[in-house]
Amino acid sequence: MAQPNYDAIIIGAGHNGLTNAAFLAKAGLDVLVLEKNDHIGGATVSRELEPGWFYSNCSYVCSLFRPEIYQALDLGRHGLEIVPLQGSVTFSQNGDYFGSYHQSDIKRREIARHSQRDADAAIRFDADLMKWCRLIRGMLLRTPPDPGSFKARDAFEFAFLLKKFYELSEAQLYEFIRFFTMSIADYLAEYFENDLILAHFSGGSIIGTGLGVYSPGTAYVLLHHAMGDVDGNVGSWGFARGGMGSVAAALASAFQSLGGTLQDSATVAKINVNDGITTGVTLTNGDVIDAKCVVSNLDAKRTFLNLMEEKDLPPKLVERAKTFKIRGSSGKLNIALDGMPEFPALPKGSPLTLGHMHFSDTLERLERAYDDWKDDRWSEDPYVDLLVPSQYDPTVAPPGKHMMSVFVQYCPVEPDGGWTSEKRDAFGKTVIDQIADYSPNFKDLLVHTEVRTPNEIENEVGLTGGNIFQGELTLDQLLFNRPFPGYAQYRGPAQGMYMCGSSNHPGGGVMGAPGANAAREILRDLKKPDVTPQDFGDD
Amino acid sequence: MTKARSAIIIGGGHNGLICAAYLARKGLKVEVLEARNTLGGGLALTSSHMSLHASILKDLKIKLTSQAPVKTIALGPDGEHLCFSGNTVDGPEAARYAAFREEYLAYAKALGPLMLNTPPRLKDFDRADAMTFGKLGWALRFGLGEEAMREFLRVAGMNVYDVLEERFSAPLLKGALAYDAIIGCHVGPRTPNTVLNFLMRLFHDSGQQRVSAAATTSALEEAAGKAGVTMKCGAKVASILVQSDKAVGVTLDTGEALRADIIVSNADAKTTFLDLLGTRHLDALFAHRISKPRTDGDVARLRLSLKARPTVPGLPDSDLSQRLVIAPDMRTVERAFNASKYGEYSKEPVMDMMLDGRTLSINAAYAPLKLKEGWEAGAEGFKAAVLTVLERYAPGLSASVETAELMTPADMAEAFGNAGGHWHHGEMAIDQAFMMRPVHGTAQYETPVAGLYLCGAAAHPGGDITGLPGRNAAKRILRTA
Amino acid sequence: MTPAASPIDFTRTHAPSPFHARLLDHTITQNWATWNGYQTPRVADTVASEYFAIRSACSVMDLTPMEKYRITGPDAGDYLNRLVTRDVTKLKPGRVAYAVWCNDMGRVIDDGTIFHLSEGVYRLCAQHHQLDWLLLSSIGFDVTITKETHDVAALAVQGPTSFSVLSAAGIQGLDTLKPFGITSVDVAGIPVTVSRTGFTGDLGYELWMDPEHALDIWDIIFNVKFERGLYDIRVIGLDALEMVRIEAGFIMPGFDFNTADTAVRADFDRSPYELGLGWLVDLKKPHYTGKRALVAEHARPAKSRLIKLILDGNKVPSGSFLFDREGGENVGAVMAQTWSPILKRALALGDITLRKGQVPSELWAEIYYQKELKWKLHWAKGTVTDKPFWSHPRRSATPPHST
């Protein structure tokens, strides 16, 4: 069957694919997005798996999404609404808790309840973190320069970064490098003394990683979870009203209103390359669709090893793709509840159930959870990030009922002997038992539970290894090393072939930045005007 | 005629002696004060597989009679052992190993400009710093070439586990290589940065002579003596004297005060700044910073006197005097490390050992400084754990043990006066390396106090028996003081 | 893990001050502000009446929210001397000294007063939360540092009649108390510490007591007015305080300049020299935090300066940029400003960039102001002064004036 000829085909309707597509369409290109599933969104999705309940069954909160993209694509008019969520709490085994209240005076008093010194140290901590935040945030909507290149553009970009870097004082430069290379436990120890507070602030640093709280490099990951903002409130997270699927829906709506074509249930089998020039794609049903350029929203491993033929790739790249680190480490439980579970440790009326809830009260417990993962087991005593979005969002559960999202760290890509449904359920039970330790009526409220291990995430969403960041966020896979050295500027090895997923700089999280950055590079190659947004800047 | 400037070196470890010799050769009047009754410091504890950088031997005209190169033999649990010698290794992965060694030696060499100079400052740098940056950039971009530079930038921050997984398949080979990347530090194979440790080891290992610790010590003593250095043992420095914000001398524990124009400390950073100098001469954040580096040792030394030479099935007796490593695979090493994160010793330790006559000297990991149960309670258990592992490789060895002398990190700290008993006076990790070693603000061998310098392993480029901190410090002092 | 204190009341952003019950009565506007976790009136009645209570009669302000730290131990004196930039080794028991402290880079973290309460026992009063910095500075010193903000109630009694009011309230011995002196007194059986300190550039005292007796002392003072009708005494709020502290030339860390521990952008913090506090920096005393940086800075031309500026005309330069001539080049901005009722002048503290270490020869403020909601622009020329805008001989006269 003959298909029309497109300027660009985007493989995968994840949030980055849609962002990329929307900007290309905005620049006047004729764009087709192909999605293998019957629903769009990739890992940015809301699914009604129990009638009346809508799970954000992969990504579940939103803050890194670039406001520049939100504005440039007019996502508010396309139905996106991000409601800030409030606070967080870590329950401790002795019946106490630490509440990071959303109101700053109350939060300060709560820190002081555990340690007066830490309440004051938090001021120094926040100011320092903000310094690193400013530096990194400025790099999100930019293409990383190539250290191997002698092109003026790369030299200019290096000079720009150096200039940014040099706005720091000498001592701050060293502190920044240290922050970038230290473990979260060591970094926090330079500020805080209280075990519960240390555990509470560490959690964000291991989410999605194959690292533990004592692993160098985790301090930086904290930033990935702290540099987002909702309307300028840096570090605060938000819910997308209607679940994360609303992000994808708004992007798709923007894309279609700009003239783009979206086709679901269309699985790409192969990216066609002829003599080093990309010609289009072939679908699994045999259809061939031609396009000037093809953009893959898939992770780097899948893109090069599944969609491309070895003959079209340099041998080094194949080796890189094979050794690309993309081990999943997280699981997810999505739970439909008959009512709001009680957490008796909290005083009546406490606002702390509105935020993130955690049950890991020491660094040792967090690290031991990691040890299990290293040995290919799910954590016996996992770190969870538990949220009940239905407390704010009336659209995700029936009135009076609740929806709970439980992110679980750690869960192996494959336990010894592989995943079975029994093992998956056993993993789920570990998590449910942990929650029930702090919420006695929790188990009675369960209506439906979806348990997702890296196995389910890979099979449904197509993230290799179930890695939520499309590739681990370690120094060897950041910036100009992401996904591979020499391929960090969104261009693939064949002319007209591009990558726009989180495998690329600046990496994972529902940010949209890789999609926008890739669009900028594509438009540059096609000599089209750049319609991607510039960073708002911080001054 | 102007009077020669005088210098006091606190500590007669190998770096102290080297620094002293360099200074004395340029006409300074140098006195080394060593608290113990012998010179050489922690050198006494090292097995012979590291040695001084060639430039030091040349500059100080030290002649060392090198012994036959020591091979490393990784003992296999099944009696199939792997022998490493230079770029070769037994077995089917020999070619891969040779390529790997060659590649990583090239990366190590590229670090040369950094290792052999004062770490450049990142701002307000002087001409020497600019030269170092220039040479480093050149070594990376043109010394290595584009592809190798990219790969270097990728692997430099990685953990050794992932790198070895990419390259090799034999568990024993990976275990033994990973062991070399972790030993002496509080890290496991999966700890990011361990490739950097490995590279720094390779840098020191690249084609140097191998001599015994005793021979090295006496050669250094002789070189220092020839240069005119006075060396005093049993002279324990109690404090550094400061007048008008300048270091002017030291006091000994006897109360005796000695004065000099330049004071150089071979002691670790915490001892130097917190104990000998005192925080009142320092800024608050600096004092905070210097109290934080990770300096807890995680290796114990076990010295066994044996009734008879042990027998290791599959290993000829002639190979018993090589360096033997027990690290059967990376997971075992990593699991051994897990325990030490929680203040427990490894139930199944990993180790390397040298046999000298009937004395077996073992470095056993992991043995954390701060054992939860305390070393008094835990020492016997750890010895037993080491012996249980050894027994698997050398059946009958336990029964042959006459005495077993355990030196924990706490004992090392006590014996050598280095805070934490860390082999390298502090973890070798990026946040504690280069211009951040021991901490920024004193990473260029100068300290915040005028006239006071660092020359030990706490300073760049850190631990192992390279002599580079002492050499680099001396050069810096001669250039700037 | 040691169990922490009992849960906080998450329905309130503020902790009640020991004087809260009386503040509620006196703050008829219910116009509150937050100060270090306490509620404090912004305006109790009217700014004008409060201002003139300070300048012509007697004002009362709850100082409890001011951060207070007790520093004791064998090294307490040495510790403080390593903390602050001025030499406090000569500070005798019973005396108070104003000081600033810096980070390693010689940038000001905060200012405050050091009370040498008795031999080796000190209280440090600070503008902002300092426990982290104080403890961090204590490495290697044998000192005990305790936060006592909540454990000591403090009341400022300031104004020309403050001596008379306190004497009438039964406090003896103030006639010999010199500025920056401390004395312990007994007020109707309640032990109270009185210091002759303040923020007005005029006569004034600060009273320190156990929170348990806070309301008793309050009542004893106000009885001088309400029961005996001797003198007018008024509660004042932060707005009136802001006016008199600018007149008196006191700076407010965190408002007039970015404090070093909270500054995010490089060079957005300030050194004592740049704040015009060079007189507090002793480059000869033994080492203290920031000394090396300050020695180096002292040898260079200064980069910026917080100046005191008197403006022509009657327009107050709120948030104004400063220029080297009318419509000229921008050289800085106003950080604090007030209309001075007693001087009938617009006063400002301005942060300006120096040229080769010099203040530009002319300074102009670009003032935007409203008349009946209509915005207007006015250029006002300013004159730089080194002295406090206002200081009265009553401030230092001992024995104090009675009116």
GROMACS .gro file of N, CA, C and O in nm, chain A residues 264-313:
model
  200
  264ASP      N    1  -0.158   0.516   1.585
  264ASP     CA    2  -0.125   0.419   1.689
  264ASP      C    3  -0.133   0.278   1.632
  264ASP      O    4  -0.163   0.258   1.515
  265SER      N    5  -0.104   0.180   1.714
  265SER     CA    6  -0.101   0.039   1.676
  265SER      C    7  -0.019   0.018   1.548
  265SER      O    8  -0.054  -0.064   1.464
  266ALA      N    9   0.085   0.092   1.534
  266ALA     CA   10   0.172   0.080   1.418
  266ALA      C   11   0.315   0.055   1.467
  266ALA      O   12   0.380   0.146   1.516
  267THR      N   13   0.357  -0.069   1.457
  267THR     CA   14   0.488  -0.106   1.509
  267THR      C   15   0.594  -0.097   1.399
  267THR      O   16   0.580  -0.159   1.293
  268VAL      N   17   0.697  -0.021   1.426
  268VAL     CA   18   0.806  -0.008   1.330
  268VAL      C   19   0.898  -0.128   1.345
  268VAL      O   20   0.938  -0.164   1.456
  269ALA      N   21   0.930  -0.191   1.234
  269ALA     CA   22   1.020  -0.306   1.238
  269ALA      C   23   1.163  -0.262   1.212
  269ALA      O   24   1.258  -0.319   1.264
  270LYS      N   25   1.177  -0.155   1.134
  270LYS     CA   26   1.311  -0.126   1.085
  270LYS      C   27   1.318   0.019   1.035
  270LYS      O   28   1.223   0.071   0.978
  271ILE      N   29   1.431   0.079   1.061
  271ILE     CA   30   1.459   0.210   1.001
  271ILE      C   31   1.536   0.182   0.872
  271ILE      O   32   1.638   0.112   0.874
  272ASN      N   33   1.485   0.232   0.764
  272ASN     CA   34   1.548   0.201   0.635
  272ASN      C   35   1.661   0.299   0.604
  272ASN      O   36   1.643   0.421   0.610
  273VAL      N   37   1.775   0.241   0.572
  273VAL     CA   38   1.891   0.323   0.539
  273VAL      C   39   1.946   0.274   0.405
  273VAL      O   40   1.960   0.154   0.384
  274ASN      N   41   1.969   0.367   0.319
  274ASN     CA   42   2.024   0.332   0.190
  274ASN      C   43   2.152   0.412   0.166
  274ASN      O   44   2.149   0.534   0.159
  275ASP      N   45   2.264   0.340   0.164
  275ASP     CA   46   2.390   0.408   0.136
  275ASP      C   47   2.420   0.518   0.237
  275ASP      O   48   2.466   0.626   0.201
  276GLY      N   49   2.389   0.491   0.361
  276GLY     CA   50   2.418   0.589   0.465
  276GLY      C   51   2.315   0.700   0.474
  276GLY      O   52   2.331   0.793   0.551
  277ILE      N   53   2.208   0.690   0.395
  277ILE     CA   54   2.104   0.794   0.400
  277ILE      C   55   1.973   0.730   0.442
  277ILE      O   56   1.931   0.627   0.387
  278THR      N   57   1.909   0.790   0.542
  278THR     CA   58   1.785   0.736   0.594
  278THR      C   59   1.672   0.762   0.495
  278THR      O   60   1.657   0.874   0.445
  279THR      N   61   1.594   0.659   0.468
  279THR     CA   62   1.488   0.677   0.369
  279THR      C   63   1.349   0.666   0.428
  279THR      O   64   1.251   0.704   0.366
  280GLY      N   65   1.338   0.607   0.547
  280GLY     CA   66   1.206   0.592   0.608
  280GLY      C   67   1.202   0.471   0.698
  280GLY      O   68   1.306   0.429   0.750
  281VAL      N   69   1.082   0.415   0.716
  281VAL     CA   70   1.070   0.300   0.804
  281VAL      C   71   0.986   0.191   0.738
  281VAL      O   72   0.908   0.217   0.645
  282THR      N   73   1.006   0.070   0.789
  282THR     CA   74   0.919  -0.041   0.748
  282THR      C   75   0.844  -0.086   0.872
  282THR      O   76   0.906  -0.104   0.979
  283LEU      N   77   0.712  -0.104   0.859
  283LEU     CA   78   0.633  -0.149   0.973
  283LEU      C   79   0.633  -0.302   0.978
  283LEU      O   80   0.668  -0.368   0.881
  284THR      N   81   0.591  -0.354   1.093
  284THR     CA   82   0.588  -0.501   1.105
  284THR      C   83   0.488  -0.563   1.009
  284THR      O   84   0.499  -0.680   0.974
  285ASN      N   85   0.388  -0.484   0.964
  285ASN     CA   86   0.292  -0.538   0.868
  285ASN      C   87   0.345  -0.528   0.724
  285ASN      O   88   0.273  -0.558   0.629
  286GLY      N   89   0.469  -0.482   0.711
  286GLY     CA   90   0.530  -0.478   0.580
  286GLY      C   91   0.521  -0.343   0.511
  286GLY      O   92   0.589  -0.320   0.412
  287ASP      N   93   0.437  -0.255   0.563
  287ASP     CA   94   0.425  -0.122   0.502
  287ASP      C   95   0.558  -0.048   0.508
  287ASP      O   96   0.626  -0.052   0.609
  288VAL      N   97   0.589   0.019   0.399
  288VAL     CA   98   0.709   0.103   0.398
  288VAL      C   99   0.664   0.248   0.391
  288VAL      O  100   0.579   0.283   0.309
  289ILE      N  101   0.712   0.328   0.482
  289ILE     CA  102   0.677   0.470   0.479
  289ILE      C  103   0.807   0.549   0.461
  289ILE      O  104   0.903   0.532   0.537
  290ASP      N  105   0.808   0.634   0.361
  290ASP     CA  106   0.929   0.711   0.332
  290ASP      C  107   0.927   0.844   0.403
  290ASP      O  108   0.821   0.903   0.427
  291ALA      N  109   1.044   0.889   0.441
  291ALA     CA  110   1.055   1.020   0.504
  291ALA      C  111   1.197   1.071   0.490
  291ALA      O  112   1.290   0.992   0.475
  292LYS      N  113   1.210   1.203   0.496
  292LYS     CA  114   1.344   1.264   0.485
  292LYS      C  115   1.425   1.234   0.611
  292LYS      O  116   1.544   1.216   0.608
  293CYS      N  117   1.352   1.235   0.723
  293CYS     CA  118   1.425   1.198   0.844
  293CYS      C  119   1.338   1.113   0.936
  293CYS      O  120   1.215   1.122   0.933
  294VAL      N  121   1.409   1.033   1.013
  294VAL     CA  122   1.342   0.943   1.106
  294VAL      C  123   1.400   0.970   1.245
  294VAL      O  124   1.521   0.978   1.262
  295VAL      N  125   1.309   0.988   1.339
  295VAL     CA  126   1.352   1.022   1.475
  295VAL      C  127   1.305   0.910   1.568
  295VAL      O  128   1.187   0.880   1.572
  296SER      N  129   1.398   0.855   1.643
  296SER     CA  130   1.359   0.747   1.733
  296SER      C  131   1.344   0.799   1.875
  296SER      O  132   1.436   0.857   1.932
  297ASN      N  133   1.225   0.773   1.931
  297ASN     CA  134   1.202   0.806   2.071
  297ASN      C  135   1.234   0.686   2.158
  297ASN      O  136   1.222   0.691   2.280
  298LEU      N  137   1.275   0.575   2.094
  298LEU     CA  138   1.307   0.455   2.171
  298LEU      C  139   1.442   0.473   2.240
  298LEU      O  140   1.521   0.558   2.202
  299ASP      N  141   1.468   0.387   2.338
  299ASP     CA  142   1.597   0.397   2.405
  299ASP      C  143   1.707   0.356   2.307
  299ASP      O  144   1.681   0.292   2.204
  300ALA      N  145   1.828   0.395   2.340
  300ALA     CA  146   1.940   0.378   2.247
  300ALA      C  147   1.964   0.232   2.213
  300ALA      O  148   2.000   0.198   2.101
  301LYS      N  149   1.945   0.147   2.311
  301LYS     CA  150   1.971   0.005   2.287
  301LYS      C  151   1.873  -0.049   2.183
  301LYS      O  152   1.911  -0.113   2.087
  302ARG      N  153   1.746  -0.024   2.207
  302ARG     CA  154   1.642  -0.072   2.114
  302ARG      C  155   1.657  -0.008   1.978
  302ARG      O  156   1.642  -0.074   1.874
  303THR      N  157   1.685   0.121   1.978
  303THR     CA  158   1.696   0.192   1.851
  303THR      C  159   1.801   0.126   1.762
  303THR      O  160   1.775   0.094   1.647
  304PHE      N  161   1.919   0.102   1.818
  304PHE     CA  162   2.028   0.055   1.732
  304PHE      C  163   2.029  -0.096   1.715
  304PHE      O  164   2.067  -0.145   1.610
  305LEU      N  165   1.989  -0.167   1.818
  305LEU     CA  166   1.999  -0.313   1.808
  305LEU      C  167   1.872  -0.376   1.748
  305LEU      O  168   1.880  -0.481   1.689
  306ASN      N  169   1.756  -0.310   1.766
  306ASN     CA  170   1.633  -0.371   1.715
  306ASN      C  171   1.586  -0.307   1.584
  306ASN      O  172   1.531  -0.375   1.499
  307LEU      N  173   1.601  -0.176   1.572
  307LEU     CA  174   1.542  -0.108   1.457
  307LEU      C  175   1.638  -0.088   1.342
  307LEU      O  176   1.598  -0.057   1.232
  308MET      N  177   1.767  -0.103   1.373
  308MET     CA  178   1.862  -0.078   1.265
  308MET      C  179   1.941  -0.204   1.234
  308MET      O  180   1.956  -0.292   1.318
  309GLU      N  181   1.991  -0.210   1.115
  309GLU     CA  182   2.068  -0.327   1.077
  309GLU      C  183   2.215  -0.300   1.101
  309GLU      O  184   2.264  -0.189   1.080
  310GLU      N  185   2.284  -0.404   1.145
  310GLU     CA  186   2.423  -0.388   1.182
  310GLU      C  187   2.505  -0.330   1.066
  310GLU      O  188   2.598  -0.254   1.087
  311LYS      N  189   2.466  -0.366   0.944
  311LYS     CA  190   2.543  -0.319   0.828
  311LYS      C  191   2.535  -0.166   0.812
  311LYS      O  192   2.621  -0.105   0.751
  312ASP      N  193   2.428  -0.107   0.867
  312ASP     CA  194   2.414   0.038   0.855
  312ASP      C  195   2.484   0.114   0.967
  312ASP      O  196   2.474   0.237   0.974
  313LEU      N  197   2.548   0.040   1.056
  313LEU     CA  198   2.605   0.105   1.175
  313LEU      C  199   2.756   0.083   1.183
  313LEU      O  200   2.805  -0.024   1.146
   0.00000   0.00000   0.00000
